[in-house]
XYZ file of C-alpha atoms in Angstrom:
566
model
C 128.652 134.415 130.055
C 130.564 132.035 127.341
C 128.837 128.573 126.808
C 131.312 126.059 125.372
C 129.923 122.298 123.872
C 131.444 120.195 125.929
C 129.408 122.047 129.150
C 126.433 121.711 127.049
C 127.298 118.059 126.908
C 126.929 117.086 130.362
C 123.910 119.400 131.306
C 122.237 115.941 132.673
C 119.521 117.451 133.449
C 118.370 118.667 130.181
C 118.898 115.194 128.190
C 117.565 117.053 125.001
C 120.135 119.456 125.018
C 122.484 117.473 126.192
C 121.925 114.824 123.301
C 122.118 117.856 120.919
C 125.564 119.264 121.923
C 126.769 116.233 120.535
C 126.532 118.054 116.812
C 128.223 121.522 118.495
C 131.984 122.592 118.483
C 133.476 124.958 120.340
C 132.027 127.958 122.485
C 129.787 131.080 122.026
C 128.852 134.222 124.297
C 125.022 134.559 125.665
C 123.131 136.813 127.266
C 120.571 135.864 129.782
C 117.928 137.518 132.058
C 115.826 135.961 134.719
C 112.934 137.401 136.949
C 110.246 135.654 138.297
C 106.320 137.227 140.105
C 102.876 135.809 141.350
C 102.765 135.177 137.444
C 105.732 132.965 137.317
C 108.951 132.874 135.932
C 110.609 135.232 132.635
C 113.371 134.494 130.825
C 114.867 135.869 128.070
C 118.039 134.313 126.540
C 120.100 135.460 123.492
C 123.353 134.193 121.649
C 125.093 134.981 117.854
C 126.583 131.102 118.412
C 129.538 133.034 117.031
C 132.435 130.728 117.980
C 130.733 127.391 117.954
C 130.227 125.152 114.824
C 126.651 124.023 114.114
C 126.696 120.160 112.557
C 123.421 120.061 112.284
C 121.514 119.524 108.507
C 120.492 122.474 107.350
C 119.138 124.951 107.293
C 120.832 124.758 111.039
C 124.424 123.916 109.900
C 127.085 126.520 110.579
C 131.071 127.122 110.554
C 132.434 128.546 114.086
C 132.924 131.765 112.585
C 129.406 132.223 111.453
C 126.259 134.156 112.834
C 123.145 132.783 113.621
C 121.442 134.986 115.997
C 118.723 133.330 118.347
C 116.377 134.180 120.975
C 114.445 132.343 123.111
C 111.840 134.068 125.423
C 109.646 132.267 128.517
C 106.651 134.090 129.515
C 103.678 133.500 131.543
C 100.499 133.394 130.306
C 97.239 134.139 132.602
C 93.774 133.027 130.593
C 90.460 132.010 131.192
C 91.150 128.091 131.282
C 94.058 128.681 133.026
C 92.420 130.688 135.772
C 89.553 127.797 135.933
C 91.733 124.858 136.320
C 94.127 126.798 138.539
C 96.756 125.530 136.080
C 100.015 127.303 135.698
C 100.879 127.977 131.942
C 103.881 130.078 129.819
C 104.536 130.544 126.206
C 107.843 129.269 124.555
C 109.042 131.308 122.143
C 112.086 130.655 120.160
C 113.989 132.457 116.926
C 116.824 131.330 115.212
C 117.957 133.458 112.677
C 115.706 135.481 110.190
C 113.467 132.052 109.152
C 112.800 129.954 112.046
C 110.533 130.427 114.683
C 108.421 128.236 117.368
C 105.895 128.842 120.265
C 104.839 126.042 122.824
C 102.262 126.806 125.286
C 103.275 124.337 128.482
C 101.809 123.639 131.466
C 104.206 124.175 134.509
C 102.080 123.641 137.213
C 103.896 120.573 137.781
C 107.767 119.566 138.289
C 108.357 119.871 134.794
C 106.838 121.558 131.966
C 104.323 119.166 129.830
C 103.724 121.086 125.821
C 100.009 121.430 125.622
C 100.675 122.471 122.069
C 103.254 124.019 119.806
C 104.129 125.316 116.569
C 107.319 125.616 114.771
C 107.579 126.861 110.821
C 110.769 127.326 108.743
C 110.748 129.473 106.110
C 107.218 129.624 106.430
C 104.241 131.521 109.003
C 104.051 129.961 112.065
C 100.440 127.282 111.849
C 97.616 127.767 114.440
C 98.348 126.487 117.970
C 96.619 123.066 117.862
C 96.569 119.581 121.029
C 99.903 118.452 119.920
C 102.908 119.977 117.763
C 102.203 121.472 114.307
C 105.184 122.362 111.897
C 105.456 123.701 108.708
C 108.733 123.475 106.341
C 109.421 125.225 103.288
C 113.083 124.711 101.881
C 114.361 124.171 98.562
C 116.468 121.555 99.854
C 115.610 119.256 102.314
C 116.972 116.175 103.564
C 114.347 114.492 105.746
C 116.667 111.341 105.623
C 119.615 113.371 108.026
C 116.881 114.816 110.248
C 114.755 111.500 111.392
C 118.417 110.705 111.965
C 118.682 113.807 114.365
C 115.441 112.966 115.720
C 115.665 109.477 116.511
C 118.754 110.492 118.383
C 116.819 112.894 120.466
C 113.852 110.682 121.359
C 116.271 107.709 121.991
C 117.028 109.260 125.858
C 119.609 107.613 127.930
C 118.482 104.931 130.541
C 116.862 107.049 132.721
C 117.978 106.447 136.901
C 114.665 106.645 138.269
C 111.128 107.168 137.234
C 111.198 110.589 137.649
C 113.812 110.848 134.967
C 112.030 109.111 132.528
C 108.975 110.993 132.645
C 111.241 113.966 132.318
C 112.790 112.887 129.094
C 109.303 111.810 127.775
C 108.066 115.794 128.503
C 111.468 116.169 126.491
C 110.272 114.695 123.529
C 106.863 116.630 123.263
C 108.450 119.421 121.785
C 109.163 117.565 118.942
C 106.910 117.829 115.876
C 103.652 115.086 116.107
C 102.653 116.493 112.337
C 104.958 118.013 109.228
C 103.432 119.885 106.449
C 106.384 119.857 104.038
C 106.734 121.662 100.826
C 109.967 121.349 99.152
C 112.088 121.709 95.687
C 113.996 119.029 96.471
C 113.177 116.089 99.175
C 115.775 113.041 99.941
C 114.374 110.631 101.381
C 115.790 106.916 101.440
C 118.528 107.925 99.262
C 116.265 109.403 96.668
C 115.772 112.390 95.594
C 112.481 113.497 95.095
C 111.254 117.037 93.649
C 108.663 119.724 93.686
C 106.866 117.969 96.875
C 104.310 118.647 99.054
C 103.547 116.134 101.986
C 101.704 115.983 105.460
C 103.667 113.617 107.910
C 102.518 113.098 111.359
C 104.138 111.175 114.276
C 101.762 108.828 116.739
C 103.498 106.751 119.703
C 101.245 103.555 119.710
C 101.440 100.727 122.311
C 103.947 98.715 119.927
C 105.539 100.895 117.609
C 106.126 104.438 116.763
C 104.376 105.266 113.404
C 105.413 107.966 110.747
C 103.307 108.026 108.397
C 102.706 110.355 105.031
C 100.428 111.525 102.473
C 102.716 112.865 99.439
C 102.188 114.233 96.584
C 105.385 114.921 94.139
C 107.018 114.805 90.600
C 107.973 111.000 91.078
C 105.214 109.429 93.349
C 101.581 110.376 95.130
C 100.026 108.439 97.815
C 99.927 107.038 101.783
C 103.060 105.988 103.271
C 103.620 104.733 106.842
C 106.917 103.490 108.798
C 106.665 101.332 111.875
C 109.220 101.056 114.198
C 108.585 98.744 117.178
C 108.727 100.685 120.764
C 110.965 97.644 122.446
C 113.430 97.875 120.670
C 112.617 93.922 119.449
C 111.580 92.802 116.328
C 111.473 94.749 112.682
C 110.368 97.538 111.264
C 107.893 97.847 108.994
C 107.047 100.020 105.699
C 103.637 100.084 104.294
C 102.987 101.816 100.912
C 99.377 102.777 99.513
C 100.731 104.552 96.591
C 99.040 105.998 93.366
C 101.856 106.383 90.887
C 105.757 105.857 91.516
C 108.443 106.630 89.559
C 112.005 105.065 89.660
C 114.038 107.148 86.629
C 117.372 105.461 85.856
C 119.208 107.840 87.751
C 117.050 106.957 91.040
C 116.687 103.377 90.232
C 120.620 103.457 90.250
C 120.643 105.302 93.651
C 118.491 102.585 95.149
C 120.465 99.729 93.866
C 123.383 100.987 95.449
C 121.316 101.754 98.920
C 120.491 97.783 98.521
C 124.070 96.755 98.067
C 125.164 98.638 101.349
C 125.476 95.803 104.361
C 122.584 96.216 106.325
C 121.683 95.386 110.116
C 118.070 95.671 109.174
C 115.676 95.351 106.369
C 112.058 96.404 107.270
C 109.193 94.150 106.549
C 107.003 95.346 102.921
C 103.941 95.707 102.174
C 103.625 97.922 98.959
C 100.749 98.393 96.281
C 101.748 101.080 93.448
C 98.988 101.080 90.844
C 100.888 103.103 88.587
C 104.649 101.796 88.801
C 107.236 103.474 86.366
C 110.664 101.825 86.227
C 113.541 103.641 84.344
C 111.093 105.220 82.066
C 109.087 102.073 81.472
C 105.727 101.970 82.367
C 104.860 98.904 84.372
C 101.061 98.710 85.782
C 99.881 97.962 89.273
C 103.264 96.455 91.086
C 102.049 94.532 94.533
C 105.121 93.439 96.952
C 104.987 91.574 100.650
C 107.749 90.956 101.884
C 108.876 89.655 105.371
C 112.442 90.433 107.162
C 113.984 87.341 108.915
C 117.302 85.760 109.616
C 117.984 82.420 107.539
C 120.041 80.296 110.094
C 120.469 78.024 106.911
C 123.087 80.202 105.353
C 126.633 80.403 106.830
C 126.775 82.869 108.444
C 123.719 83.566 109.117
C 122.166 86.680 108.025
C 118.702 88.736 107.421
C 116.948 88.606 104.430
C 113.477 89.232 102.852
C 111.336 86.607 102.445
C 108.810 88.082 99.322
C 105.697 85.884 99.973
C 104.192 87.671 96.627
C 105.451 89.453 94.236
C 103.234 91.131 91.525
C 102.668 93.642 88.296
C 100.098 93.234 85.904
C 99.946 95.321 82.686
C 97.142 94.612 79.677
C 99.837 92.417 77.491
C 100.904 90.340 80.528
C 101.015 89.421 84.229
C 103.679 88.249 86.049
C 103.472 86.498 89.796
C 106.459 85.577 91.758
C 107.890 84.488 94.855
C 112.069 84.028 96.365
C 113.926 85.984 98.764
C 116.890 88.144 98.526
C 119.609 88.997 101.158
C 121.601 91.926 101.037
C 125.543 92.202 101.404
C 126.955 90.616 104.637
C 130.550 89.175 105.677
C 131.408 85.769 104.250
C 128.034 85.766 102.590
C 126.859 86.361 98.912
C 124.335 89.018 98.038
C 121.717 86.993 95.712
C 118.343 86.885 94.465
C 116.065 83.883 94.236
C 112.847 84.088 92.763
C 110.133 81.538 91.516
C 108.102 83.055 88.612
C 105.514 83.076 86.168
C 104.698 85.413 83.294
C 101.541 84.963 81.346
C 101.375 86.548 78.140
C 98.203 87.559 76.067
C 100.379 89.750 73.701
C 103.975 89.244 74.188
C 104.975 91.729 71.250
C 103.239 94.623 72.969
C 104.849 93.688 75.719
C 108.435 94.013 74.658
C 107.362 97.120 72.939
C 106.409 98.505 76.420
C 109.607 97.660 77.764
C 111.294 99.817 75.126
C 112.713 96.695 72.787
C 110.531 97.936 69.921
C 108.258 96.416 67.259
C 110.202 93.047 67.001
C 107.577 90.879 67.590
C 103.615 90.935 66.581
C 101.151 88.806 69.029
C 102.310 85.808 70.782
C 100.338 84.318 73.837
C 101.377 81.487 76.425
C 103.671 81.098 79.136
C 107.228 81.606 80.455
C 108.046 80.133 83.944
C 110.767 78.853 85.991
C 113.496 79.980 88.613
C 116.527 82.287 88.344
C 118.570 83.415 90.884
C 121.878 86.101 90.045
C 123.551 88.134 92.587
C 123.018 91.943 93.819
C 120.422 93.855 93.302
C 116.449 93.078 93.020
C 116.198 95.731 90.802
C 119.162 94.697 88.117
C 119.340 91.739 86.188
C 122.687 91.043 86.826
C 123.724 88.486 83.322
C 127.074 87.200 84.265
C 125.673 85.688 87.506
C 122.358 84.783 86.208
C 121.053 80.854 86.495
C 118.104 79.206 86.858
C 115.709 77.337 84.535
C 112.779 78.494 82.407
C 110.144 76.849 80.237
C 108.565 78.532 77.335
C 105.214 78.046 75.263
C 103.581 80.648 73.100
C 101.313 80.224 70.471
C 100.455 82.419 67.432
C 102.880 85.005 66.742
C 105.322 86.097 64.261
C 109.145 87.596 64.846
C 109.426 91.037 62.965
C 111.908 91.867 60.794
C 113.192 94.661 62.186
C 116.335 96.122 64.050
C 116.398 94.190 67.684
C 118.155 96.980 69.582
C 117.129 95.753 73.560
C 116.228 92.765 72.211
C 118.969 91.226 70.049
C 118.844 87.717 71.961
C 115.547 87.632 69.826
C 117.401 87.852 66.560
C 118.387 83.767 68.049
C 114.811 82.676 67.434
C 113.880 85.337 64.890
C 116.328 83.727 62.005
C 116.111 87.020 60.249
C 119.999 86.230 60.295
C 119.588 83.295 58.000
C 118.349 85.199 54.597
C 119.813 88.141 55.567
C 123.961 85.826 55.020
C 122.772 83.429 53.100
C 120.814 83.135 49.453
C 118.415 80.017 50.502
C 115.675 78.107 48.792
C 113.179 78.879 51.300
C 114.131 82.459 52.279
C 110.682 83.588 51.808
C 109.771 81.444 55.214
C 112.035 84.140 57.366
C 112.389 87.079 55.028
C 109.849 88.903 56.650
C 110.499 87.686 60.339
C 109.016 83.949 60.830
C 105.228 83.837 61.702
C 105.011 80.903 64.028
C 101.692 78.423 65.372
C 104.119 77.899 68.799
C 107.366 78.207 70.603
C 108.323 75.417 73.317
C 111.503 74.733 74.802
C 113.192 74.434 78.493
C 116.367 76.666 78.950
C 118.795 76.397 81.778
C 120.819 79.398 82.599
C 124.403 78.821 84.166
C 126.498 81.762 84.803
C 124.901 84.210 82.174
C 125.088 80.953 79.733
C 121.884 79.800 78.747
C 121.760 76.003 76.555
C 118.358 74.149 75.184
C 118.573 71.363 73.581
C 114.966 71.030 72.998
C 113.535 74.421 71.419
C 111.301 74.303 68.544
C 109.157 76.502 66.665
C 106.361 75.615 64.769
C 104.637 77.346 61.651
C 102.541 77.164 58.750
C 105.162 77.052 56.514
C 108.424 75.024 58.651
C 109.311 73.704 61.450
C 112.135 74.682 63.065
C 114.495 73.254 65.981
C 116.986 74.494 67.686
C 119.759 73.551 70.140
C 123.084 75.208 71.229
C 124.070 78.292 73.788
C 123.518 81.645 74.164
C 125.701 83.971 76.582
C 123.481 86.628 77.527
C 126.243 88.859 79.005
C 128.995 88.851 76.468
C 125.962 88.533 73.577
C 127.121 85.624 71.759
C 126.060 82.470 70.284
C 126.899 78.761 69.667
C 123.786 77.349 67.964
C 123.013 74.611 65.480
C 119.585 75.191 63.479
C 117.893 72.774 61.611
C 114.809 73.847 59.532
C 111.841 71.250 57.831
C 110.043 72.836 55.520
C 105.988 71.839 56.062
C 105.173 69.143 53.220
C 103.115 66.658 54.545
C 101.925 65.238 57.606
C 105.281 64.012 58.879
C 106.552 67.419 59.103
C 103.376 67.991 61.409
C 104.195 65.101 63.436
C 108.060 66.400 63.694
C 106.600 69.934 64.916
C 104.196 68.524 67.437
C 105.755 65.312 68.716
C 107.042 65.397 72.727
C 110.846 66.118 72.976
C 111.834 64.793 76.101
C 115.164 67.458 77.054
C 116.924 64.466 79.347
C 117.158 63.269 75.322
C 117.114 66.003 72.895
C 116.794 66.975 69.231
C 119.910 64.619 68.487
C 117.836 60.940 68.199
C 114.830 62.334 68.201
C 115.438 64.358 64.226
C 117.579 61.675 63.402
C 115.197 58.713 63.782
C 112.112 61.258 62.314
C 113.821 62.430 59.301
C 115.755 58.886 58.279
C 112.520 57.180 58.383
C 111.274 59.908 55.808
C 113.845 60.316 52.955
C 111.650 63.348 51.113
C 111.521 64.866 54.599
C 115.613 64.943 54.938
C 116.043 65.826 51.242
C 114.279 69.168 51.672
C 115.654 70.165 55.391
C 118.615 72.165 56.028
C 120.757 72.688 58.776
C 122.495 75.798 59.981
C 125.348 76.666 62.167
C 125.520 79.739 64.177
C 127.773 81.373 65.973
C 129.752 85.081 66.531
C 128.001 88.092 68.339
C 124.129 88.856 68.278
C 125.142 91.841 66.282
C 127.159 90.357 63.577
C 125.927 86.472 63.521
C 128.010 83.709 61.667
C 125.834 81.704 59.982
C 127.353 78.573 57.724
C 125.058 76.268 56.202
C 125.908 72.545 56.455
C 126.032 70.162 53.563
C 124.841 66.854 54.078
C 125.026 63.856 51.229
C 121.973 62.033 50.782
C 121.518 59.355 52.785
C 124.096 60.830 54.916
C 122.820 60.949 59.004
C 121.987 64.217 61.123
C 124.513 65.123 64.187
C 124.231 64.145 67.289
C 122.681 66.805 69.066
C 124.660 66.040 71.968
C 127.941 67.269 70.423
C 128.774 70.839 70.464
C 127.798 72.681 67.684
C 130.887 74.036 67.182
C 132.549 70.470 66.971
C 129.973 68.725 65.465
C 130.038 71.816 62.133
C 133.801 70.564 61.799
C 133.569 66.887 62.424
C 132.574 64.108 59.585
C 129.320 62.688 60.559
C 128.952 58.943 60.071
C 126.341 57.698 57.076
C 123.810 54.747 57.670
């Protein structure tokens, strides 16, 4: 006979198959035979599917004008346990093409089938029949993402009409694989693309939730990973990582970003620990993530987010603990990240070496905390929507004179600048990149802008303070510099005194160094300004006697503008 799609579509009573027609097109010739004994019944059923499109993933996927020949053979089986139990039983067998095959052994003493167990292999020999369903997949190419998508739409039966029914479409199900031994070139799996993997998933149906979970070993990441879906159909799902290493190259790490700014209906709850965490090529220790999914009523409208309840990587130079919440794309909302944070550093130059920005610093230990927020991605520092505030302190360290690459926005504090434009009286203090005692200063961030007014740096040789702007995305600079050279104890006083930021540098250098006339005869004040790559700097000239700027004024006005003498 011919069997066309849209028949297969409303063979009610086979749900399965029903469910699958939805991927077929079109209509194919079979063949089938029937006979039946004491034993029970035969059947033997063939088809080329010549005619009919296949939109399946592969390696099922086929044009209408295609062959795929397939077989599928029901025979009775008479054995030893059988004959005890007085139990019915037949074998499954089914071929498609030259690579796939399957075998269930089912007991049909009932009024449907139940799989006692089964095996299925692609491109592979067919495992040992074992209580449950066994597979085993070897493919190039795989993409596991489009076929839990096929088989959540199989398992997902229709309201069933009676109890009867339901049962039936649970036997349904129990053809489907319980355990997956992959092995594959190429794996994508939540839009990334994994290779040269080998992985064991299996498939249990637990009171509340249906659990996938897998043991993986691969090019880009090796350990336990388990998905939880709830059975009810209420609440969230939930992903649970165990991992040894992971790997996120930039290519991947840019494939993820744009999975996260896709709208989605549903983020799954976290709970990750990666001991070995790679980020576009950077090593980054042990990275620990929880993370809750919940709707905040508080926005408008209202929409899920995670709520990241802890947020950790440690790595010998540093260790950095955080906490915020982040909600993907919706309608009429923003996509933003808020996160509390704080980094302690025991070497902050090793650090930024780590993270690729080379030898630009030596030592450095203390502190950088605050909140920033900046839309898109958690995994993308986006600069021109970046805000927040931070607080620095670090003690005993020494900018490098070297070339900043990554981490230009260090050539602000380095000063290396300063000698390099100008011929200055002290340019021994920076000539080799400025060795400092500490760092302090607040810095708010508005808009990729970030402005202290109360940043100082303290060494053996000068104190130095600084105030101004810095735009981190277009890389420039507004900044006004003023450096005391360290000759006596006033200087000392200057470096460690309390700058409150509600005030500033502005009255708090001006009353210092007016009280101290030796102090303001031997400090000199910079302006800076232009990119981080080619800085301006202009020295300005003050007459004796002649007061510092109010700190409060712009740099770039207050350069221009005629300060008052007391």
């Amino acid at each position: 006979g011919t069997a066309s799609a849209e028949g297969l579509r409303g063979a009610h009573e086979m749900p399965m198959l029903a469910r699958l027609a939805a991927s077929l097109q079109g209509q194919t010739p079979y063949a089938l035979q029937l006979g039946g004994g004491p034993a029970g019944l035969e059947m033997n059923f063939s088809t080329s599917w010549q005619g009919m499109a296949i939109d399946l993933p592969e390696p099922l996927r086929k044009a209408a004008d295609a062959s795929l020949p397939t077989r599928v053979q029901i025979a009775p089986v008479s054995d030893a346990a059988a004959e005890r139990t007085q139990a019915a039983r037949d074998t499954l067998r089914l071929e498609i093409g030259p690579s796939i095959q399957a075998t269930w052994l089912r007991d049909v003493s009932g009024s449907s089938p139940q799989v006692l167990r089964g095996a299925i292999a692609v491109h592979d020999p067919l495992p040992e029949l074992k209580p449950g369903v066994q597979a085993a997949v070897n493919l190039d190419r795989l993409d596991a993402d489009a076929w839990f998508a096929v088989a959540k739409a199989l398992r997902s039966a229709a309201p069933a009409a009676s109890a009867d029914e339901a049962a039936d479409h649970a036997a349904e199900s129990a053809y489907l694989p319980t355990v997956v031994n992959v092995r594959a070139r190429e794996l994508l799996a939540s839009a990334r693309r994994i290779t040269n993997v080998s992985a064991e998933l299996k498939h249990a149906a637990l009171a509340a939730d249906d659990v996938w979970s897998a043991r993986v070993r691969s090019d880009q990441l090796e350990g336990r990973i388990e998905h939880h879906t709830p059975r009810a159909g209420t609440g969230t799902a939930r992903l649970v990582a165990d991992l040894d290493r992971l790997s996120l190259p930039a290519a991947e790490a840019n494939s993820v970003t744009t999975l996260l700014d896709q709208p989605a209906a549903d983020l799954p709850a976290l709970d990750l620990v990666i001991r070995n965490f790679e980020l576009r090529d950077k090593p980054l220790g042990r990275l620990e993530l929880q993370a809750a999914s919940r709707i905040n009523n508080e926005s408008s409208p209202a929409v899920r987010e995670w709520t990241i309840s802890r947020f950790g990587i440690t790595l010998p130079e540093a260790r950095l603990t955080a906490t915020g919440r982040w909600a993907p794309p919706a309608v009429g909302a923003a996509n933003r990240m808020l996160m509390d944070f704080r980094l302690d550093l025991d070497d902050s130059g090793a650090l930024l070496e780590r993270l690729g920005m080379g030898r630009v610093m030596r030592g450095g230990k203390g502190r950088l905390e605050g909140k920033v927020s900046w839309a898109g991605s958690p995994l993308v520092l986006d600069n021109p929507s970046l805000g927040g505030q931070r607080q620095l302190s670090l003690d005993a360290g020494q900018f490098l004179n070297a070339e900043l690459g990554g981490a230009r926005l260090l050539g602000v504090l380095s000063l290396q600048s300063i000698p390099r434009r100008l011929t200055l009286d002290f340019r021994d203090l920076f000539a080799q990149g400025f060795a400092f005692d500490n760092v302090t200063g607040a810095v708010t961030i508005d808009r990729g802008v970030a402005r202290s007014n109360n940043l100082r740096m303290r060494g053996a040789s000068a104190a130095v303070l600084m105030e101004g702007s810095a735009d981190v995305a277009r890389e420039t600079q507004d900044l006004r510099v003023i450096v005391v050279p360290q000759i006596d104890a006033g200087t000392a006083a200057l470096a460690y005194a309390v700058i409150n930021p509600a005030i500033g540098l502005g009255a708090f250098v001006a009353q210092t160094l007016l009280r101290k006339p030796l102090m303001q005869a031997n400090t000199r004040e910079f302006h800076v300004s232009g990119s981080w790559d080619d800085p301006q700097v202009v020295r300005v000239e003050r007459k004796p006697g002649e007061a510092m700027p109010d700190f409060d004024t712009p740099a770039s006005e207050a350069s221009s503008a005629v300060p008052a003498a007391r």
